[in-house]
CSV table of C-alpha atoms in Angstrom, one decimal:
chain,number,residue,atom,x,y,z
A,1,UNK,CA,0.0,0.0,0.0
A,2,UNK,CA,1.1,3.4,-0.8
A,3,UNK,CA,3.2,4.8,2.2
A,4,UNK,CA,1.1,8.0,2.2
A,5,UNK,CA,-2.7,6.3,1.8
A,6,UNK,CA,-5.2,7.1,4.3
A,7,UNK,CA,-8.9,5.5,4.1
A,8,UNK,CA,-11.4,7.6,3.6
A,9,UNK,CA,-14.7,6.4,3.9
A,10,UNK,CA,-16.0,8.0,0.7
A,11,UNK,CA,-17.3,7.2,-3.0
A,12,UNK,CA,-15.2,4.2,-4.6
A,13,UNK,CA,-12.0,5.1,-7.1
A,14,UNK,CA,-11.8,4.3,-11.2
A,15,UNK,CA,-8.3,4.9,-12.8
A,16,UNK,CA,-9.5,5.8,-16.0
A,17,UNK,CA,-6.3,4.7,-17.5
A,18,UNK,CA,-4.1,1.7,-16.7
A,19,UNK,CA,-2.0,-0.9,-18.6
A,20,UNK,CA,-2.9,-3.7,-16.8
A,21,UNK,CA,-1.8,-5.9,-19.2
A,22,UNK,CA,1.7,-4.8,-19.3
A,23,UNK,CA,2.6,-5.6,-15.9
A,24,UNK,CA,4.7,-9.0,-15.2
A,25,UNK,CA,1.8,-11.8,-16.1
A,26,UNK,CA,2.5,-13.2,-12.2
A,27,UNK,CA,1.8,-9.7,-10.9
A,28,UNK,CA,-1.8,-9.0,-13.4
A,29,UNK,CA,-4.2,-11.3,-11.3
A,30,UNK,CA,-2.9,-10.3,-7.6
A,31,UNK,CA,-3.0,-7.0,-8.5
A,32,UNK,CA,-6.5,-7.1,-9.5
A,33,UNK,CA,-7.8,-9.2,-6.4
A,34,UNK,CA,-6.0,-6.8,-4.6
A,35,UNK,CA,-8.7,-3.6,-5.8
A,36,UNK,CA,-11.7,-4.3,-3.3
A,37,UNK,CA,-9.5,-3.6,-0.6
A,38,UNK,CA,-8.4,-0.3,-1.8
A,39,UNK,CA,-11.6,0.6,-2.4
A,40,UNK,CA,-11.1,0.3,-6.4
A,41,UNK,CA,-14.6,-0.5,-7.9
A,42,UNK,CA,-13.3,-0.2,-12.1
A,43,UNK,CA,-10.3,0.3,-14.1
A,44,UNK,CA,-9.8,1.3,-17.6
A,45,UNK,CA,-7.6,-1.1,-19.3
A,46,UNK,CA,-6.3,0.8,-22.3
A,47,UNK,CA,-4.4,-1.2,-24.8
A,48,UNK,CA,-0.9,-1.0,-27.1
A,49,UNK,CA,-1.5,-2.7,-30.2
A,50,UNK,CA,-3.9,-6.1,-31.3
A,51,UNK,CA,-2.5,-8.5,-29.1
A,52,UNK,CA,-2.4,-6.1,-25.8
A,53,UNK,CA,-6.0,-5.9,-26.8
A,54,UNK,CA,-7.0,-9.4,-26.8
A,55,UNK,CA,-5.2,-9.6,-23.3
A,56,UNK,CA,-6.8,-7.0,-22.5
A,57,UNK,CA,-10.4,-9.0,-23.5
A,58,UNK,CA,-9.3,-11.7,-21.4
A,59,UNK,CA,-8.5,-10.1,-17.8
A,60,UNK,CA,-12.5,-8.6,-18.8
A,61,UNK,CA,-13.6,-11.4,-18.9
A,62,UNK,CA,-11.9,-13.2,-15.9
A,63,UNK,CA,-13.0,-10.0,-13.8
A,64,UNK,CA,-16.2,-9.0,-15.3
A,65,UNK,CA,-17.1,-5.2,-14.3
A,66,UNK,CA,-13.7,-4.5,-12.3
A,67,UNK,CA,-11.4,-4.5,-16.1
A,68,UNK,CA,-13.1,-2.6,-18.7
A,69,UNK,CA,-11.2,-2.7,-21.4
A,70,UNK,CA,-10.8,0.3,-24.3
A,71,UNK,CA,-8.8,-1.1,-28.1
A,72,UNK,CA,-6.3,0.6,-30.0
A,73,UNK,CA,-3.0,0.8,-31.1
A,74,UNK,CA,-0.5,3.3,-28.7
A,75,UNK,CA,1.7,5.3,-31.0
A,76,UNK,CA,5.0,5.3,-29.0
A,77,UNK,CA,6.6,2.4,-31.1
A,78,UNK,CA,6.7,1.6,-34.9
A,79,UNK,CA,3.7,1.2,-37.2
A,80,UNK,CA,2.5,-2.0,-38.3
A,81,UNK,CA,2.1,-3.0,-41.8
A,82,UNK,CA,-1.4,-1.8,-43.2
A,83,UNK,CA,-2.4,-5.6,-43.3
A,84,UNK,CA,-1.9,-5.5,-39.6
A,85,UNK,CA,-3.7,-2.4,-38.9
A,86,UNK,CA,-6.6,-3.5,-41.2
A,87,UNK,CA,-6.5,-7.1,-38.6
A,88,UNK,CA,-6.7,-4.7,-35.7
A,89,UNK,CA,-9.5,-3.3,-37.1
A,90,UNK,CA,-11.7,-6.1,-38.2
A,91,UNK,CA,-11.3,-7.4,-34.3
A,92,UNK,CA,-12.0,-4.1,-33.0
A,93,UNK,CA,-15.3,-4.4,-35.2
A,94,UNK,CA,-16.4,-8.0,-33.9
A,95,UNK,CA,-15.8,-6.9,-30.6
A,96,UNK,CA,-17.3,-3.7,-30.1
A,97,UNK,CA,-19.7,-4.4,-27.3
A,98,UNK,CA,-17.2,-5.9,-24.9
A,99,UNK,CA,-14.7,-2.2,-25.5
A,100,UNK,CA,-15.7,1.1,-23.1
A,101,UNK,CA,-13.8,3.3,-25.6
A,102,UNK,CA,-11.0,3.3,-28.3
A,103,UNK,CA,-7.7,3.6,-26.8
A,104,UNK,CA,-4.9,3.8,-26.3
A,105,UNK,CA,-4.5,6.2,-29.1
A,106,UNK,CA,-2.9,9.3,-30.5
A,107,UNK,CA,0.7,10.8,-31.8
A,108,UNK,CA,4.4,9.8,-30.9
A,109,UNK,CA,5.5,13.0,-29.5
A,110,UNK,CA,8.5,11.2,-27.3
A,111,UNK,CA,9.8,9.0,-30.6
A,112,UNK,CA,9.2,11.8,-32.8
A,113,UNK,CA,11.4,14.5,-30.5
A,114,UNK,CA,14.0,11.9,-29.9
A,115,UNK,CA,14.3,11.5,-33.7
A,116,UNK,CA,14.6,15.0,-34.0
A,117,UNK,CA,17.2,15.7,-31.7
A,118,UNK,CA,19.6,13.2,-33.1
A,119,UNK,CA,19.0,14.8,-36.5
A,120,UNK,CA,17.2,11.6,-38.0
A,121,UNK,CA,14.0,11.9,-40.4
A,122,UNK,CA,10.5,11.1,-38.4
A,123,UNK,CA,7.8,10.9,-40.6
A,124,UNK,CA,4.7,12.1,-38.7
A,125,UNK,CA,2.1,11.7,-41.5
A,126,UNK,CA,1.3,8.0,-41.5
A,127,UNK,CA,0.7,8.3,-37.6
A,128,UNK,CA,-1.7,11.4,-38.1
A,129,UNK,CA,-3.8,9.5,-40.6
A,130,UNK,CA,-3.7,6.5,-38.6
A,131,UNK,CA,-5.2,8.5,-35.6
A,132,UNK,CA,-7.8,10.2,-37.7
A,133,UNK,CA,-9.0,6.4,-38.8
A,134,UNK,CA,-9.2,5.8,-34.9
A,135,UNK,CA,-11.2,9.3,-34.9
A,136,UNK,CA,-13.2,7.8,-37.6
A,137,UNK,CA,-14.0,4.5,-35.7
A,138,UNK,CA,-14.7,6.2,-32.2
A,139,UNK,CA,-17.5,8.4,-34.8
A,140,UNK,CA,-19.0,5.6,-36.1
A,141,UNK,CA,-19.3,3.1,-33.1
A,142,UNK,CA,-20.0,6.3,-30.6
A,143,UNK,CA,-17.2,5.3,-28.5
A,144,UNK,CA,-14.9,7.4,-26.3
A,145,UNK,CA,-11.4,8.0,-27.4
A,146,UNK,CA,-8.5,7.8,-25.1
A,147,UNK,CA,-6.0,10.2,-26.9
A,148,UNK,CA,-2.0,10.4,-26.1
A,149,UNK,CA,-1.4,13.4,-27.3
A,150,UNK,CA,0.7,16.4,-25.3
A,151,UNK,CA,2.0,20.1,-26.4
A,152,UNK,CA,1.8,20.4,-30.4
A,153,UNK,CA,0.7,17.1,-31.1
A,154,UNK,CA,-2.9,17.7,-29.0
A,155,UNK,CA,-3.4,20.4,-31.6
A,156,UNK,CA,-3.3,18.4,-34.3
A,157,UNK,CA,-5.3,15.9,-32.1
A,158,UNK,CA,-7.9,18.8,-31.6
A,159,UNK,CA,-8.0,19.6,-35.2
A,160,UNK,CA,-9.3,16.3,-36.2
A,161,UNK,CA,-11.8,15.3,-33.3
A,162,UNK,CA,-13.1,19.0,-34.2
A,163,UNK,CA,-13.2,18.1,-38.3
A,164,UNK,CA,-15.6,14.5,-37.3
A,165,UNK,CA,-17.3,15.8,-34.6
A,166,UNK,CA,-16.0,13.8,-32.3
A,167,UNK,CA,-16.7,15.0,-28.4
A,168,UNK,CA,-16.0,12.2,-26.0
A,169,UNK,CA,-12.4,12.7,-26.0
A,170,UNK,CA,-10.1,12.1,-22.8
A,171,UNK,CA,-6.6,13.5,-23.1
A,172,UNK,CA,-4.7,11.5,-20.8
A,173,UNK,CA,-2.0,13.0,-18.7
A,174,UNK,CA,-1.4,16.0,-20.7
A,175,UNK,CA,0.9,18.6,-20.8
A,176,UNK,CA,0.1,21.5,-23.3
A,177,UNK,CA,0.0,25.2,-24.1
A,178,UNK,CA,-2.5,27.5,-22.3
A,179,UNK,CA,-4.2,28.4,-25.5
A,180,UNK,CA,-4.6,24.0,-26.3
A,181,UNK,CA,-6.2,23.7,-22.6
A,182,UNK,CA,-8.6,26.4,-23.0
A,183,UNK,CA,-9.5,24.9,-26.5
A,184,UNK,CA,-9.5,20.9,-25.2
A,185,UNK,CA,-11.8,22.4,-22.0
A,186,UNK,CA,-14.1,24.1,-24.5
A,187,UNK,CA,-15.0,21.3,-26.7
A,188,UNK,CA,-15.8,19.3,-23.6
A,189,UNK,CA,-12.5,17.3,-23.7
A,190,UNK,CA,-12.2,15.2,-20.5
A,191,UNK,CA,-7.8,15.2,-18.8
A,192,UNK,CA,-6.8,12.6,-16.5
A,193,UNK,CA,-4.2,13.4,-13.3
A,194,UNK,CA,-1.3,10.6,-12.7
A,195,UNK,CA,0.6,10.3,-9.5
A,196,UNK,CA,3.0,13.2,-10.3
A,197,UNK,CA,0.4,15.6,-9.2
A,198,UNK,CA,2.1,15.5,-6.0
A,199,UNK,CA,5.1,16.7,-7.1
A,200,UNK,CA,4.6,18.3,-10.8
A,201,UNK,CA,4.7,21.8,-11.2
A,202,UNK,CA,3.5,21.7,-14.7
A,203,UNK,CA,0.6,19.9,-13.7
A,204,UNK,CA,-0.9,21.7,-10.7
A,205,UNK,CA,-1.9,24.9,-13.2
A,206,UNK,CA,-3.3,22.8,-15.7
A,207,UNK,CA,-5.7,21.0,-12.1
A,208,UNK,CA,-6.1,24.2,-11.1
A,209,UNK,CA,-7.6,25.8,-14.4
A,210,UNK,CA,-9.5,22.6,-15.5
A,211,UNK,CA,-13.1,22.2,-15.1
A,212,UNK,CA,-13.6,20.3,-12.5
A,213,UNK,CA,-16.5,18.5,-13.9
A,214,UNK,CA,-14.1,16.9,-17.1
A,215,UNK,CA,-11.5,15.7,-14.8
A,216,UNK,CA,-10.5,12.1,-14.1
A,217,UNK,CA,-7.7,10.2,-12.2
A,218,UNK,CA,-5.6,7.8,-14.0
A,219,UNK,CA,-2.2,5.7,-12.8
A,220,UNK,CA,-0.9,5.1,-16.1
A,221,UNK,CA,0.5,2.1,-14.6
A,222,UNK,CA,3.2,-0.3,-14.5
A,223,UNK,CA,4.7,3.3,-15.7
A,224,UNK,CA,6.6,4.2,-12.1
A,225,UNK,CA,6.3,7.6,-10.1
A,226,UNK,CA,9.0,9.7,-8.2
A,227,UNK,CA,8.5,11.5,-4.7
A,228,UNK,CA,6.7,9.6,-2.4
A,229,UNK,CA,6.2,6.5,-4.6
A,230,UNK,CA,9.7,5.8,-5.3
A,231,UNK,CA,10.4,2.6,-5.5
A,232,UNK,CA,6.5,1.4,-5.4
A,233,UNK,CA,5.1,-0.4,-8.0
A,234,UNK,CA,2.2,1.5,-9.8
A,235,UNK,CA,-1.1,0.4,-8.3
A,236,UNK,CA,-4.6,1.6,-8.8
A,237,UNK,CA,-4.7,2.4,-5.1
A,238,UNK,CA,-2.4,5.4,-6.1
A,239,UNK,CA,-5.5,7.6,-7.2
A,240,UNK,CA,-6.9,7.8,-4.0
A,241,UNK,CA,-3.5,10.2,-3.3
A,242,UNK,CA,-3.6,11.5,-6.5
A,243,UNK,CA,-7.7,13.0,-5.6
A,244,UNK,CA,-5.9,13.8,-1.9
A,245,UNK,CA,-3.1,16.5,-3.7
A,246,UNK,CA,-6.0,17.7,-6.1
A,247,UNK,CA,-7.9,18.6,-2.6
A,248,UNK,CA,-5.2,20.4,-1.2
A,249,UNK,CA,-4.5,22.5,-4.4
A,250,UNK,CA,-7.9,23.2,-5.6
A,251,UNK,CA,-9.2,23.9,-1.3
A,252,UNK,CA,-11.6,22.0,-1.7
A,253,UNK,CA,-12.8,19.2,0.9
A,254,UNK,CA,-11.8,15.8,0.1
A,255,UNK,CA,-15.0,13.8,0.8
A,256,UNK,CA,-16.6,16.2,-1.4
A,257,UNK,CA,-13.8,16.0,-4.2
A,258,UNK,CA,-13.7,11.9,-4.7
A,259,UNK,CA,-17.2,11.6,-5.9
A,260,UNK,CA,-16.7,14.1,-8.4
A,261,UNK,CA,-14.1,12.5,-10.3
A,262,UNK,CA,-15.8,8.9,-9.3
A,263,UNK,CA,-19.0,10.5,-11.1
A,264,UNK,CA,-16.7,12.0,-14.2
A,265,UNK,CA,-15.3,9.0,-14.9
A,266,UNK,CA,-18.6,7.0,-14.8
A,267,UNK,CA,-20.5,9.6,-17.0
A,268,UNK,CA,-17.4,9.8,-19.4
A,269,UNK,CA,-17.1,5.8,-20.1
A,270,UNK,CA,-21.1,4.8,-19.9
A,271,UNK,CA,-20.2,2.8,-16.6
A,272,UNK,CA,-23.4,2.6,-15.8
A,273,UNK,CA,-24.1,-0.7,-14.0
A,274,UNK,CA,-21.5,0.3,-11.6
């Protein structure tokens, strides 16, 4: 358990954005037996490419209601051949009902600056068009999208859920311009807070300026955190501090602050039948 948790007898937690799939196979199952106790009542299991997906599927369906899994393809690695991408696809297609949203998702921002700084070509285009076909699929299925997409790269993101007309968008752990957040909070875009809230300069203004009623709380995990989670694995559990720091910065009363991202979350994803 995270050194700094406290219970608080309040309304349950969702991490709205987790790869619960990429942690070590012998970790996945006690992590998730592990949730009651933490007062976790749903995670978000957002997925990397076809076959994260369908491991995704499974954990849904060995904890029915707890996992809700979201399908796509995360752009921080190398594209797959078009055959590939038209595979991902098709499954994504026949398995529509069983996916909350469309996601992981979005534009290689890290690859694409580390190209650039060792003077190497990075060809952006075949990533943009691949994220406007995910823009595309989220339109036609009305599914939420689950965007990575941080400083320029949200604007393109912006530019192409505002050319389809697509709403339901949640930009997770962003990091942007002034101008892009007022935009994103505009449109009705929903941003997720990770564990470096509680030590993030960069991300107290953008919790302090958001509306408070399109915010969520995500762990990004097995990705690890600094400060007072060194050294912890990344665990759901974490979003109960994550809501705790929001408290503090915004002055606002905890036990009124967890329901309102518990209820953001819920509306956001359809988790109705929680």
């Amino acid at each position: 358990m995270s050194d700094i948790l406290t219970t608080t007898e309040s309304a349950p937690l969702i991490d709205a954005h987790i790869h619960v799939d990429s942690y070590p196979p012998e970790q996945q199952e006690p992590l998730l037996a592990s949730l009651a106790d933490s007062s976790v009542e749903a995670i978000i299991a957002v997925s990397m490419h076809l076959a994260s997906c369908q491991a995704n599927l499974r954990l849904a369906e060995r904890w029915p209601g707890l996992v809700r899994p979201a399908f796509g393809f995360h752009p921080e690695q190398p594209l797959p051949s078009q055959a590939e991408l038209d595979l991902l696809f098709d499954w994504m297609d026949k398995h529509i009902e069983q996916m909350v949203a469309v996601g992981e998702v979005g534009l290689p921002y890290y690859n694409r600056l580390e190209a650039l700084r060792s003077g190497a070509f990075f060809d952006h285009a075949p990533y943009i068009a691949l994220l406007e076909r995910f823009i595309r699929f989220a339109r036609k299925h009305d599914k939420p999208i689950v965007l990575h997409a941080v400083y320029e790269d949200a604007d393109i993101a912006c530019d192409l859920l505002e050319r389809h007309g697509v709403t339901q968008a949640h930009f997770h752990w962003f990091k942007g311009s002034a101008a892009t957040t007022e935009r994103m909070a505009r449109n009705g875009y929903y941003v997720s807070f990770t564990p470096d809230l509680l030590y993030e300069e960069e991300i107290h203004k953008l919790a302090r300026q958001y509306p408070s009623d399109q915010i969520m709380v995500e762990t990004d995990g097995p990705w690890p955190f600094e400060g007072a989670f060194t050294g912890q694995q990344t665990h759901p559990r974490m979003t109960a501090d994550v809501i705790r720091a929001y408290s503090k910065l915004t002055h606002q009363d905890e036990t009124a602050v967890r329901p309102l991202f518990y209820e953001n979350t819920r509306r956001f994803y359809s988790l109705s039948n929680l």
